[in-house]
Every structure is written in structure tokens, then in C-alpha cells.
Coordinates of C-alpha atoms in Angstrom, one line a residue:
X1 CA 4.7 -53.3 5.4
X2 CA 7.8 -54.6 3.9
X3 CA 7.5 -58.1 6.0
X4 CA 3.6 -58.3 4.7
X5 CA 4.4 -57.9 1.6
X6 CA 7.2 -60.9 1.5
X7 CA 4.5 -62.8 3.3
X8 CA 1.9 -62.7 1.0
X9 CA 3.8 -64.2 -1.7
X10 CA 3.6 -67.0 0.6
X11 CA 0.5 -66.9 2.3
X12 CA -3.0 -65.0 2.5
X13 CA -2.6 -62.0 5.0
X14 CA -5.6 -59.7 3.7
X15 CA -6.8 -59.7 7.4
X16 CA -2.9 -59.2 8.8
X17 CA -2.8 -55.5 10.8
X18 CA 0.8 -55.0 11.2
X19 CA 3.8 -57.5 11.2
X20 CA 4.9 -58.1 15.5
X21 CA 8.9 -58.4 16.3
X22 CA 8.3 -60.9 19.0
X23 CA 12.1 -60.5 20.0
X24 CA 11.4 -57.0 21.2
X25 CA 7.9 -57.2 22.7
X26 CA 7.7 -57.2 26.3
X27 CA 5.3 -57.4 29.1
X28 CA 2.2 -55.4 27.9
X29 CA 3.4 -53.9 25.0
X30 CA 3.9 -55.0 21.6
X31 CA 6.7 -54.4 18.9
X32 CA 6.1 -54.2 15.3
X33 CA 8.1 -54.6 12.5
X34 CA 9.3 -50.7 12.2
X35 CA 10.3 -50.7 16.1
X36 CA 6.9 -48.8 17.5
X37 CA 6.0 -50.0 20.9
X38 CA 2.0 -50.7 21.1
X39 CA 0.6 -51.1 24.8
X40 CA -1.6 -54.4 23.8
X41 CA -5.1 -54.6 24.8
X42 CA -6.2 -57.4 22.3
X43 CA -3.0 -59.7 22.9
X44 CA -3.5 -62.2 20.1
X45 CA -7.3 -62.4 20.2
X46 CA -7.3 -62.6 23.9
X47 CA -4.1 -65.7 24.1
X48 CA -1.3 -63.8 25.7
X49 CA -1.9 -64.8 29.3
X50 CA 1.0 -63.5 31.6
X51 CA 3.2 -61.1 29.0
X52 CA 5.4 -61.3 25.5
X53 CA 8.8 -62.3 26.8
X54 CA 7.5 -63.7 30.1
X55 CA 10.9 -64.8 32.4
X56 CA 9.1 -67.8 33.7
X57 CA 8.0 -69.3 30.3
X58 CA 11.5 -68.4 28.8
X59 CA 13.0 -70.5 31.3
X60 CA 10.1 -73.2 30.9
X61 CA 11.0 -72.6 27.1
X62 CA 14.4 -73.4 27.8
X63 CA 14.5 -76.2 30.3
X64 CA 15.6 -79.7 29.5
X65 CA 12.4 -81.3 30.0
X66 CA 11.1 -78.7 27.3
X67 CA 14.2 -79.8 24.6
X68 CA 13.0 -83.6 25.3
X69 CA 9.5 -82.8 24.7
X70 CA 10.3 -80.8 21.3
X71 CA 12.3 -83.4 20.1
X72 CA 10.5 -86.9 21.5
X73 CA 6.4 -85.7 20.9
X74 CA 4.6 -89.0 21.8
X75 CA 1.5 -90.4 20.8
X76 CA 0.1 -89.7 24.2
X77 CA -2.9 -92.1 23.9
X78 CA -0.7 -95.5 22.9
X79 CA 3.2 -94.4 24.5
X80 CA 2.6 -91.3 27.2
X81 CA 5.5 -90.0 28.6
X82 CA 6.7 -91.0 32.1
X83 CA 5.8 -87.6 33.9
X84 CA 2.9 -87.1 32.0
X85 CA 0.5 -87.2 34.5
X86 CA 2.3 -84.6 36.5
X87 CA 2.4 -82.5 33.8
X88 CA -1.8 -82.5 33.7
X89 CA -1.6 -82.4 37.5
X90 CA 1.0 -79.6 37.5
X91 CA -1.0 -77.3 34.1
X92 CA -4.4 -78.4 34.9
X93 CA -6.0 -80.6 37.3
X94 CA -4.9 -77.8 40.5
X95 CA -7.2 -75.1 38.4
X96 CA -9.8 -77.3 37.2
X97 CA -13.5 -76.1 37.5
X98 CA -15.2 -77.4 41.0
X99 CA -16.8 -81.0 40.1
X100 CA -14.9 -82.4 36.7
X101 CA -11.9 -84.8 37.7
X102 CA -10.9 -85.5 34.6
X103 CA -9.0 -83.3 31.0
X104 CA -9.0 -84.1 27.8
X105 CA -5.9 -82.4 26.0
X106 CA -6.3 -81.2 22.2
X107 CA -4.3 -79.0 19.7
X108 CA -6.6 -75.9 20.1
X109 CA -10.2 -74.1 20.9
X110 CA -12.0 -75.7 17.6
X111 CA -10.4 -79.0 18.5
X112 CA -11.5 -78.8 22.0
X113 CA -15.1 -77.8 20.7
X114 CA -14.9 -80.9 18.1
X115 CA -14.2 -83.5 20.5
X116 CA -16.2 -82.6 23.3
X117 CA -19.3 -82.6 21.0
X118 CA -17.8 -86.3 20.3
X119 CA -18.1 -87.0 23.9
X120 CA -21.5 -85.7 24.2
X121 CA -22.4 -88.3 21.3
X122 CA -20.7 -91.6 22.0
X123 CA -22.4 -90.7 25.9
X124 CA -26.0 -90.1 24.2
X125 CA -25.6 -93.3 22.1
X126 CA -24.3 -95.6 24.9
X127 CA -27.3 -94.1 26.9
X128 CA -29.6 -95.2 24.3
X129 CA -28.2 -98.4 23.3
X130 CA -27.2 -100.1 26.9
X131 CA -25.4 -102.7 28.1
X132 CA -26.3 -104.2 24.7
X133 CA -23.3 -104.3 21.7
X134 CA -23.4 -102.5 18.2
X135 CA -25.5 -104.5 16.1
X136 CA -24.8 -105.6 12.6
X137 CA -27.1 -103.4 11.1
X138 CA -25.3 -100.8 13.3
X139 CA -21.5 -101.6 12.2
X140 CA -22.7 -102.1 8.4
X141 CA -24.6 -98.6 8.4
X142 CA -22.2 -96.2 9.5
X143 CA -19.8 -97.2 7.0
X144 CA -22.1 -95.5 4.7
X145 CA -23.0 -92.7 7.1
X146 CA -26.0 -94.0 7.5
X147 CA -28.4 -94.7 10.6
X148 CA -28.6 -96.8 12.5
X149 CA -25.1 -96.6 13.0
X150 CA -25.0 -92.7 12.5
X151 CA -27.2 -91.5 14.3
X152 CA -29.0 -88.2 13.8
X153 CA -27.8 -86.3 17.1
X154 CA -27.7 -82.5 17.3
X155 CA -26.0 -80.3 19.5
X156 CA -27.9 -77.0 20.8
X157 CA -25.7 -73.8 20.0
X158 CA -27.1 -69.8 20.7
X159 CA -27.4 -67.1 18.1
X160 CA -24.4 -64.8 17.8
X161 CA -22.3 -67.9 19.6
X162 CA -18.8 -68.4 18.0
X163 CA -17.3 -72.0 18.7
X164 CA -14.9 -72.2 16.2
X165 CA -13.6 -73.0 12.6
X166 CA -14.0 -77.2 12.2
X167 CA -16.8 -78.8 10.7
X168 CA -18.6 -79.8 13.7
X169 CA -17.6 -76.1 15.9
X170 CA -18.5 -74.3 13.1
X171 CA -21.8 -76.1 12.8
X172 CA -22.6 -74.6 16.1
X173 CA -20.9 -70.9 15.1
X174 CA -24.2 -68.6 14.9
X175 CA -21.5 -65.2 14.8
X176 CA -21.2 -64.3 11.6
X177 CA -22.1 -65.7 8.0
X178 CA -18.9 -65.4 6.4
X179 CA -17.7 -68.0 8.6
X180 CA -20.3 -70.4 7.2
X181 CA -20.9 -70.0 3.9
X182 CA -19.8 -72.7 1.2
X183 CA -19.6 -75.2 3.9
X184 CA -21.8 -78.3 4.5
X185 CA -23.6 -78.5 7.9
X186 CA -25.0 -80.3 10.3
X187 CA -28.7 -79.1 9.1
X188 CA -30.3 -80.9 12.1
X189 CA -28.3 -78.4 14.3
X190 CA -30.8 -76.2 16.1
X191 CA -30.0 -72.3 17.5
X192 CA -31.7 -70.8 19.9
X193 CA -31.5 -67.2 21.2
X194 CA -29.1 -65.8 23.3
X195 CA -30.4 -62.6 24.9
X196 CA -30.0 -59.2 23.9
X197 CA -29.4 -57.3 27.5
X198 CA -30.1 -53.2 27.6
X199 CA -27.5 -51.2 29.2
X200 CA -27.4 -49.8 32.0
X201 CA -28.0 -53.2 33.6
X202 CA -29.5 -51.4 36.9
X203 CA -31.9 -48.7 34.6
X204 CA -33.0 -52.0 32.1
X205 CA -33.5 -54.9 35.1
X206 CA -37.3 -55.7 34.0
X207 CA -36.5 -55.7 30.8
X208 CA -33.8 -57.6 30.7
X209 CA -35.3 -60.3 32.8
X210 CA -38.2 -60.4 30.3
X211 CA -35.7 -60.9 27.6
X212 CA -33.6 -63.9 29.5
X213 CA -36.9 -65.8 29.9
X214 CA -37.6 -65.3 26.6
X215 CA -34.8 -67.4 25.7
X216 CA -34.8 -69.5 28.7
X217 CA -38.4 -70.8 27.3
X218 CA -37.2 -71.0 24.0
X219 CA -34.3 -73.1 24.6
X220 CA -36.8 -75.8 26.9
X221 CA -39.4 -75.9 24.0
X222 CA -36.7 -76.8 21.5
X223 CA -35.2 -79.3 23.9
X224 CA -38.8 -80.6 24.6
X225 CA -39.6 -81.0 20.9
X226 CA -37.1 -81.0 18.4
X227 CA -37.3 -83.9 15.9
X228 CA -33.6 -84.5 16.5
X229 CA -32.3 -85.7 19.7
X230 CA -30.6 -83.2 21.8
X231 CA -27.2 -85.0 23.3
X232 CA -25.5 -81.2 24.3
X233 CA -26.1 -77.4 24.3
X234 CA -22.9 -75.5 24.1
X235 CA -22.6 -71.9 25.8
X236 CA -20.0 -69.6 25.9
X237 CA -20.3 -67.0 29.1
X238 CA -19.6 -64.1 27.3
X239 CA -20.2 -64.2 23.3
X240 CA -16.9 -63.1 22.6
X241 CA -17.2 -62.7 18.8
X242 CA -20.5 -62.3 18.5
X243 CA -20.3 -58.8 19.7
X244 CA -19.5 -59.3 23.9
X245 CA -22.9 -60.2 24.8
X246 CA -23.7 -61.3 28.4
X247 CA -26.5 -62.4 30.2
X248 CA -27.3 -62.9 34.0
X249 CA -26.0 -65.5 36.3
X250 CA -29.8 -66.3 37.0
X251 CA -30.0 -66.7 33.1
X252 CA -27.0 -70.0 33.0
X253 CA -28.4 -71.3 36.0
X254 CA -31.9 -72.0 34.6
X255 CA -30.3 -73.7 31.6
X256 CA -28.6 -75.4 33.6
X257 CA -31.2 -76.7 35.3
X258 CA -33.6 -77.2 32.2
X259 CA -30.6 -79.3 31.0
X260 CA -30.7 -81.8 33.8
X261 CA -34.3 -81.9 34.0
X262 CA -34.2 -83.2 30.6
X263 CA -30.8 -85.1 30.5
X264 CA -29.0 -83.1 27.9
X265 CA -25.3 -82.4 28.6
X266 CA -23.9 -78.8 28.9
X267 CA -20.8 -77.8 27.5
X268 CA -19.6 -74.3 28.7
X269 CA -17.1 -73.3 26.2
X270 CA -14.8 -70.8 27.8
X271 CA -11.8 -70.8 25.2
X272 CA -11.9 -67.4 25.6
X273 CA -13.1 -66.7 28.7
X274 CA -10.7 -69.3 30.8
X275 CA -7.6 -68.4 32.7
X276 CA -8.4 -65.5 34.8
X277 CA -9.7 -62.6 32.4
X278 CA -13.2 -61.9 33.8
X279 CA -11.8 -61.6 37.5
X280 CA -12.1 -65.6 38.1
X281 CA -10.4 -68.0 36.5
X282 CA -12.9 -69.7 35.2
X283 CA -16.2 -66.9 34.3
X284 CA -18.6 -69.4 34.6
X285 CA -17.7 -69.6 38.7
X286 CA -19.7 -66.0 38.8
X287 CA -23.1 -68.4 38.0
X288 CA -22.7 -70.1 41.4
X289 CA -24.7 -73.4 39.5
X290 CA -26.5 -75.6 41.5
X291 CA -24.5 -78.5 39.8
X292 CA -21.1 -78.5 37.5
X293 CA -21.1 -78.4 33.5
X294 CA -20.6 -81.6 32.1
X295 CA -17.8 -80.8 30.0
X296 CA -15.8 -77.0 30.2
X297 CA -13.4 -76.3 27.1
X298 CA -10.3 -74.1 27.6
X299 CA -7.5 -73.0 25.0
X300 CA -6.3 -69.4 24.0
X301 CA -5.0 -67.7 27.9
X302 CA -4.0 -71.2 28.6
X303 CA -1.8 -71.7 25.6
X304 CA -2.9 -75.3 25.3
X305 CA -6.0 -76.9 24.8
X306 CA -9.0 -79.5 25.5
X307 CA -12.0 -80.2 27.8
X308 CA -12.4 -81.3 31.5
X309 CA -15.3 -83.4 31.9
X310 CA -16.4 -86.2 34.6
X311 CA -15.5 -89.4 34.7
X312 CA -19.2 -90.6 33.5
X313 CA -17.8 -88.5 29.9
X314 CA -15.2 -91.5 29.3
X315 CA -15.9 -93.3 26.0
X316 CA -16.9 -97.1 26.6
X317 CA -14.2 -98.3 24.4
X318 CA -10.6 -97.4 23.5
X319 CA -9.8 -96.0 20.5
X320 CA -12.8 -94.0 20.3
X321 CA -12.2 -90.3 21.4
X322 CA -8.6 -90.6 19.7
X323 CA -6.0 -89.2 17.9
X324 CA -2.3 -89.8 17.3
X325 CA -1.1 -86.3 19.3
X326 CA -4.0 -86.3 21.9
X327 CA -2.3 -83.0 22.8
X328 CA 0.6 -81.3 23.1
X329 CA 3.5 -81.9 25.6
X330 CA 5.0 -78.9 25.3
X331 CA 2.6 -76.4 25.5
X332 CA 0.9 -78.6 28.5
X333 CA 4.7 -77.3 29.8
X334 CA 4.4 -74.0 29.4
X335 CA 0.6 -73.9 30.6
X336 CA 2.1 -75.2 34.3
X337 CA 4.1 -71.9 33.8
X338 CA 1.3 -70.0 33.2
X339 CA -0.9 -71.7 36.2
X340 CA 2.5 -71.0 38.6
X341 CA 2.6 -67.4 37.4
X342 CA -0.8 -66.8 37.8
X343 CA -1.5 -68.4 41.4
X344 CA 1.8 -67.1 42.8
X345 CA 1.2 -63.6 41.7
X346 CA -2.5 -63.3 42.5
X347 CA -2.8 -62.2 39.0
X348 CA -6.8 -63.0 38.6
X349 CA -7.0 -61.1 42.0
X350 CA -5.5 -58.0 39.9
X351 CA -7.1 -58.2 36.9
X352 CA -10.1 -57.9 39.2
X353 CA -9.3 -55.0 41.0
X354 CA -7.6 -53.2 37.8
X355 CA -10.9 -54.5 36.0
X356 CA -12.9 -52.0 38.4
X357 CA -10.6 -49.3 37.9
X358 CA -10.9 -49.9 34.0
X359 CA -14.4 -49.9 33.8
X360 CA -15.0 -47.0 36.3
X361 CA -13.4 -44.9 33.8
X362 CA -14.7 -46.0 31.3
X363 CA -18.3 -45.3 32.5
X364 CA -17.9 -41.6 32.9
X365 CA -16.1 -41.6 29.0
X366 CA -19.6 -43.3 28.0
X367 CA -21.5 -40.7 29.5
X368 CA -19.1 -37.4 27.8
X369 CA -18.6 -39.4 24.9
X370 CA -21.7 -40.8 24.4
X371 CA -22.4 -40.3 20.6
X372 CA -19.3 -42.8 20.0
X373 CA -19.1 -44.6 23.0
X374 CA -22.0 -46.7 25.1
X375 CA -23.0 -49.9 26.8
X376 CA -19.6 -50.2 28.7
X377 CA -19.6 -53.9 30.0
X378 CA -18.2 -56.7 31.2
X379 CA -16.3 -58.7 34.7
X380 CA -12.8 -58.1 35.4
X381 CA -10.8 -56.6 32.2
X382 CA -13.0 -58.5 29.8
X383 CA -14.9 -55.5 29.0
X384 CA -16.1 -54.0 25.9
X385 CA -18.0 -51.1 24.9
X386 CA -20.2 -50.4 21.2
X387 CA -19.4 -47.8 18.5
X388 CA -22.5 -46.3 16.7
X389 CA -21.7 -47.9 13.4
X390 CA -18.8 -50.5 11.9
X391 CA -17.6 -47.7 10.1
X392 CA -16.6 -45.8 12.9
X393 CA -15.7 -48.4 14.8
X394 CA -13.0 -49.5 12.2
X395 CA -11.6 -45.7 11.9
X396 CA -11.3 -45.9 16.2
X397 CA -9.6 -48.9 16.5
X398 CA -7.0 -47.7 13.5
X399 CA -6.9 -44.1 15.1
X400 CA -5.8 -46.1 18.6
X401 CA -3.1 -47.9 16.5
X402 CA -1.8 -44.9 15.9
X403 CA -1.7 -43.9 19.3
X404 CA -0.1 -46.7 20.2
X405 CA -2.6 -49.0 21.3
X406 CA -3.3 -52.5 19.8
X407 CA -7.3 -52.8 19.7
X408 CA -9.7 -55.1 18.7
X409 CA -13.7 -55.4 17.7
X410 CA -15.9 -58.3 18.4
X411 CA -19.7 -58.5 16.3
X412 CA -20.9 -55.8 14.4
X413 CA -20.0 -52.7 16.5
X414 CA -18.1 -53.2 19.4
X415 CA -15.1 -52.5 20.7
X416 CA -13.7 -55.6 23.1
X417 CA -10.5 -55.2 25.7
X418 CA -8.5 -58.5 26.0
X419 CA -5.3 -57.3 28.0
X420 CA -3.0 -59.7 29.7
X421 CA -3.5 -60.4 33.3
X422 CA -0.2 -58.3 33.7
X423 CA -2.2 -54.7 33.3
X424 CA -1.7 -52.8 36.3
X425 CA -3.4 -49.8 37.1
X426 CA -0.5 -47.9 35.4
X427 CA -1.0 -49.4 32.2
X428 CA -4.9 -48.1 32.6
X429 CA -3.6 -44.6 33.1
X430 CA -1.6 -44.8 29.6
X431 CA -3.9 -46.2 28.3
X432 CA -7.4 -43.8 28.9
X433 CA -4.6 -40.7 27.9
X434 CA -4.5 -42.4 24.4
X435 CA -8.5 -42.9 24.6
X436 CA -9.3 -39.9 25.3
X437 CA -6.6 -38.1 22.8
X438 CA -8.6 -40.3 20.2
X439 CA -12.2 -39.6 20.9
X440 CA -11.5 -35.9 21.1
X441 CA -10.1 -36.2 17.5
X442 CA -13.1 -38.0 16.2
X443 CA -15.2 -35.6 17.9
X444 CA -13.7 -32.6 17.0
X445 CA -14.0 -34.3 13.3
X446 CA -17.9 -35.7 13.3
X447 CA -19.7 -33.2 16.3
X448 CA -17.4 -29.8 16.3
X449 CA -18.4 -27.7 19.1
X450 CA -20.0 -24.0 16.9

């Protein structure tokens, strides 16, 4: 407590749980500041892609081309680097989603969010406009923020959806008020809903499909008639604050196709979901589309940041999608490290098959637990289960701190697992000890046996 307390003389830490010695974490487990080892199952909000003291990114850390980058950070639009191209080839282009050719590099999720809505606008506007060039009414206007040369645009978001924390992402955020409030918004911005699936998925089937056409319907009448033009809808595959919701892959293929019946652009926005976590390194290749997204966004696992989007996504002009970083070399570095650890060592393939073993436990735990735990979901090790109430959701998560295991929630009540692709079946072992040591004591508090 000793290092929060210095800390917030110096900055807000009211939502800070414990203070991490990042010189003694390692692997899966995470040190704090009093020398206890947690076995980490929310790793940074879901960012710690291959282990704290990885060998591989502390020599990609410590290589020359890394000390050049540190000390020589272009302004990769106007003066790109020599090898800079190999670097996107090397950290993204050889894991890019099947059908976009090109990335877009950023300084984080929210940025990535920002600028591919950009995209989505300049492209709806050049469709409109033509061949044809601004007018003068056009380049007069939008110095006031008025139309013509704004245009009113929206972008499509889904209830509970969580794209981030800038003006235009959080336009879009549907997760939870608190991230909204005293901020202006885009007010033309429509949501629509996301479903609400019953678990089990095999026991709910009619019900749930009933409930994904529900939305599917509603999201083609507000395309159909909103007063605003629609350039985008943005979709995350799992809503991964808004409480782990899923939906089918039957469900993202008919947006899909709604959205190219009707020529909106879909943004898939897997800043959370990207790099291997739901048992493929991208989730939304479980959807087996009938065509790509237009645009997919990536930060978080990847430890850098943008959008990959086709070629048909490049602004008209220079200068327009722009900024003086466009990115940043040296994470771009150590995301090559990442891409090489993760393809060498097969490690989506394991977080697949330990993701299985996971969940199969977990099932059973629902079942003998089932006052505090239920709806056990989720691909790979991006699983999650709900707690009855926040209340005792927040005393399980700090009763599995003290058992030595790093939690997190997501939404209201649940409780969401965002290992590293390094968990091994051991780890799971260690783990479900620890679970099960804590919902005996909660049990043996709330529901004692007579």
C-alpha cells in the first residue's frame, strides 16, 4: 500500500488493486509490491500476450534495432524508417485476417477505433460526392462544423458494446454510463441490440435464435431508415466489458450480409479479442463469413495498435487519415516478437486445447456451485462465468486475490478469465485448487450446510 499511497499524491489511483513489481513477475504469475506471487488470469485487462519477463521480447527489448527506434521515433507518414515495411510485414501483414492487404498503425484500442470510424467517413463521403472536388460551399462550411462540409454521418454501435475512451469510440461505448456521462456526443449515433443468449446454449437453442433475429431485424430496420446516414457498424465478437456477451456465428454472418446488401462498412473491433485468446487468432475466423470485414481493429495482446482494412479504405488524398506518430516503431518491434512466439510455439493451438480443459471444469463447478456460479462461457480461455449479484462478485474476485489469483469482472456480474497464451494445463490445476478453496468459503459463509 505504501507504493499507492506515494502515487496518489501524484496521480488518481482510486480504481488501482495492488501496486505489480514488474522486475519479479514471471511467466503467468504476477509480483506485487510486498513480494506475493499471483498466478494472473486478467493479465492487464487481457494485454499480456506471451508472459511478464518473456526471453524473446527482452532480447527484442534489448536489440540495437530497438535502442535506434527509442531514440530516432519518426514521423512515419512524412520520414518512415528504412525497414519499416518489414517491420509491418514481420508484426502484422503474416497474421492479418483472410481478405484485408493493408494496416493502419495507431497508439492504442480507442485510437484504432477513432480512426477507423475516420476511414469509414472520408469512404462514405467520397462515395457520395464522386469524381467531383470539394466545393466552396463544402471547404467554407466545415470550418464552422457545419454541413455541407460536415456531414451528418453516424456510425452503428450495439448495446452493452465497449469501444473505447475518445470522443468518437466512446460515442459508440453502450457498456456502462459512467463512461459517458458529462461528455458531448455524437447524438445522431444510433444503438441497436446486441442479444441476450440463455445458457446452456444446447438447452436455450430456440430461444436464442428467436433472440438473434430479434436483433438481426432491428439492426436492418435502423439501417433501412435512420434519418442519418449509416457509413459503419462496429461489432466486437465477444462484448468484453459489457458483461462477456456472445452471440452465434449465424448471428455475425447475417450482419454481415445485411451490411453489404445495403453498402454500410463493418468494423469488427477485436482489441480485445485479437492475438490468439479465443482459440484463433483472430475470434471472428469462428464466423466463417461469406465475405471479409472491411476494417478489423487490433491493440491490447498485440501490444501495438491500429486497423487492417482493404485497399478500397485508402483516403483519396494525403494528409487526411494523419498524424505526426502514425504509430509506434517500437512496439510494432516487439509485436513481431509476439507474432514469432506465438506461431513457433503453437501457442493459439494451446490456448485451445487448455481452453477445453478450463471450461470442462468449470462446467461441473457451475453445476455444484450453482447459487454463485452459472452461465460458464466462452471459445478457447476467453471464458467467463456470472455471479448472482455485483456484491458478491466483488467479495470473489478480492477472496481469489487472496488466494493468489489476479481476477477480473466484466458488466454487471461477471466474472471474465483473460490469461496469457502461456497457461498450460498446470496452471489450470493451480488454479481450480484456489477456486474451489474460495467458493467453499463463501458457501460455508452464505448457504451453511444444517
Amino acid at each position: 500500500m505504501a507504493a499507492l499511497d506515494r502515487l496518489s499524491q501524484l496521480q488518481d489511483t482510486r480504481a488501482a488493486l495492488f501496486a505489480g513489481d514488474y522486475t519479479k513477475s514471471v511467466g503467468n504469475y504476477i509480483a506485487d509490491a510486498d513480494g506475493n506471487m499471483l498466478l494472473d488470469m486478467y493479465c492487464q485487462i487481457a494485454s499480456i500476450p506471451v508472459g511478464y519477463n518473456n526471453p524473446r521480447l527482452l532480447q527484442a527489448a534489448q536489440s540495437p534495432e530497438m535502442a535506434t527506434m527509442l531514440v530516432n521515433r519518426p514521423a512515419l507518414g512524412v520520414f518512415p524508417s528504412t525497414e519499416w515495411s518489414a517491420v509491418l510485414e514481420k508484426a502484422f501483414m503474416r497474421v492479418a485476417p483472410a481478405g484485408l492487404d493493408m494496416v493502419f498503425t495507431t497508439a492504442h484500442g480507442s485510437d484504432a477505433n477513432e480512426l477507423a470510424f475516420k476511414a469509414a467517413f472520408m469512404h462514405h463521403a467520397h462515395k457520395r460526392r464522386g469524381a467531383r472536388a470539394w466545393s466552396d460551399k463544402e471547404l467554407a462550411s466545415v470550418m464552422d462544423n457545419q454541413e455541407p462540409g460536415a456531414p451528418d454521418a453516424a456510425i452503428v454501435s450495439f448495446s452493452h458494446g465497449f469501444h473505447g475512451r475518445t470522443f468518437g469510440a466512446l460515442s459508440a461505448t453502450r457498456s456502462k454510463a459512467i463512461h459517458k456521462l458529462d461528455i458531448p456526443a455524437f447524438k445522431s449515433w444510433p444503438r441497436v441490440p446486441f442479444p441476450q443468449l440463455q445458457y446452456p446454449l444446447d438447452k436455450f437453442s430456440a430461444e436464442n435464435a428467436i433472440e438473434e433475429k430479434r436483433c438481426v431485424d432491428e439492426l436492418e430496420r435502423v439501417l433501412r431508415t435512420h434519418p442519418v446516414p449509416v457509413a459503419a457498424i462496429i461489432v466486437e465478437p465477444v462484448q468484453s466489458e459489457g458483461g462477456d456477451r456472445h452471440a452465434s456465428p449465424e448471428f455475425f454472418r447475417a450482419i454481415r450480409s445485411i451490411t453489404r446488401e445495403l453498402d454500410v462498412l463493418m468494423i469488427v473491433d477485436e482489441v480485445q479479442t485479437g492475438c490468439g485468446a479465443t482459440g484463433t487468432f483472430w475470434a471472428h475466423e469462428q464466423w466463417d463469413l461469406p465475405e471479409a470485414p472491411d476494417m478489423v481493429t487490433f491493440s491490447k495482446k498485440m501490444q501495438a495498435a491500429g486497423f487492417f482494412h482493404t485497399r478500397q479504405l485508402v483516403p483519396d488524398q494525403a494528409y487526411r487519415n494523419f498524424n505526426t506518430w502514425l504509430g509506434d516503431p517500437p512496439r510494432a518491434l516487439l509485436a513481431q516478437a509476439i507474432v514469432d512466439e506465438v506461431l513457433e510455439k503453437n501457442l493459439v493451438g494451446q490456448t485451445r486445447l487448455v481452453g477445453e480443459y478450463l471450461k470442462s471444469h468449470l462446467l461441473p463447478l457451475a453445476i455444484r456451485y450453482h447459487r454463485l456460479v452459472s452461465s460458464v462461457r466462452g471459445h478457447g480461455t476467453f471464458l467467463a462465468f456470472d455471479c448472482p449479484t455485483p456484491e458478491l462478485r466483488a467479495e470473489f474476485l478480492e477472496l481469489m486475490r487472496k488466494e493468489g489469483v489476479n481476477m477480473g469482472g466484466s458488466g454487471d456480474r461477471a466474472v471474465r478469465f483473460r490469461p496469457m497464451l502461456t497457461l498450460t494445463k498446470t496452471h489450470v490445476n493451480v488454479f481450480l485448487t484456489r477456486l474451489e478453496s474460495v467458493l467453499n468459503k463463501m458457501y460455508q459463509k452464505y448457504w451453511p450446510r444444517n
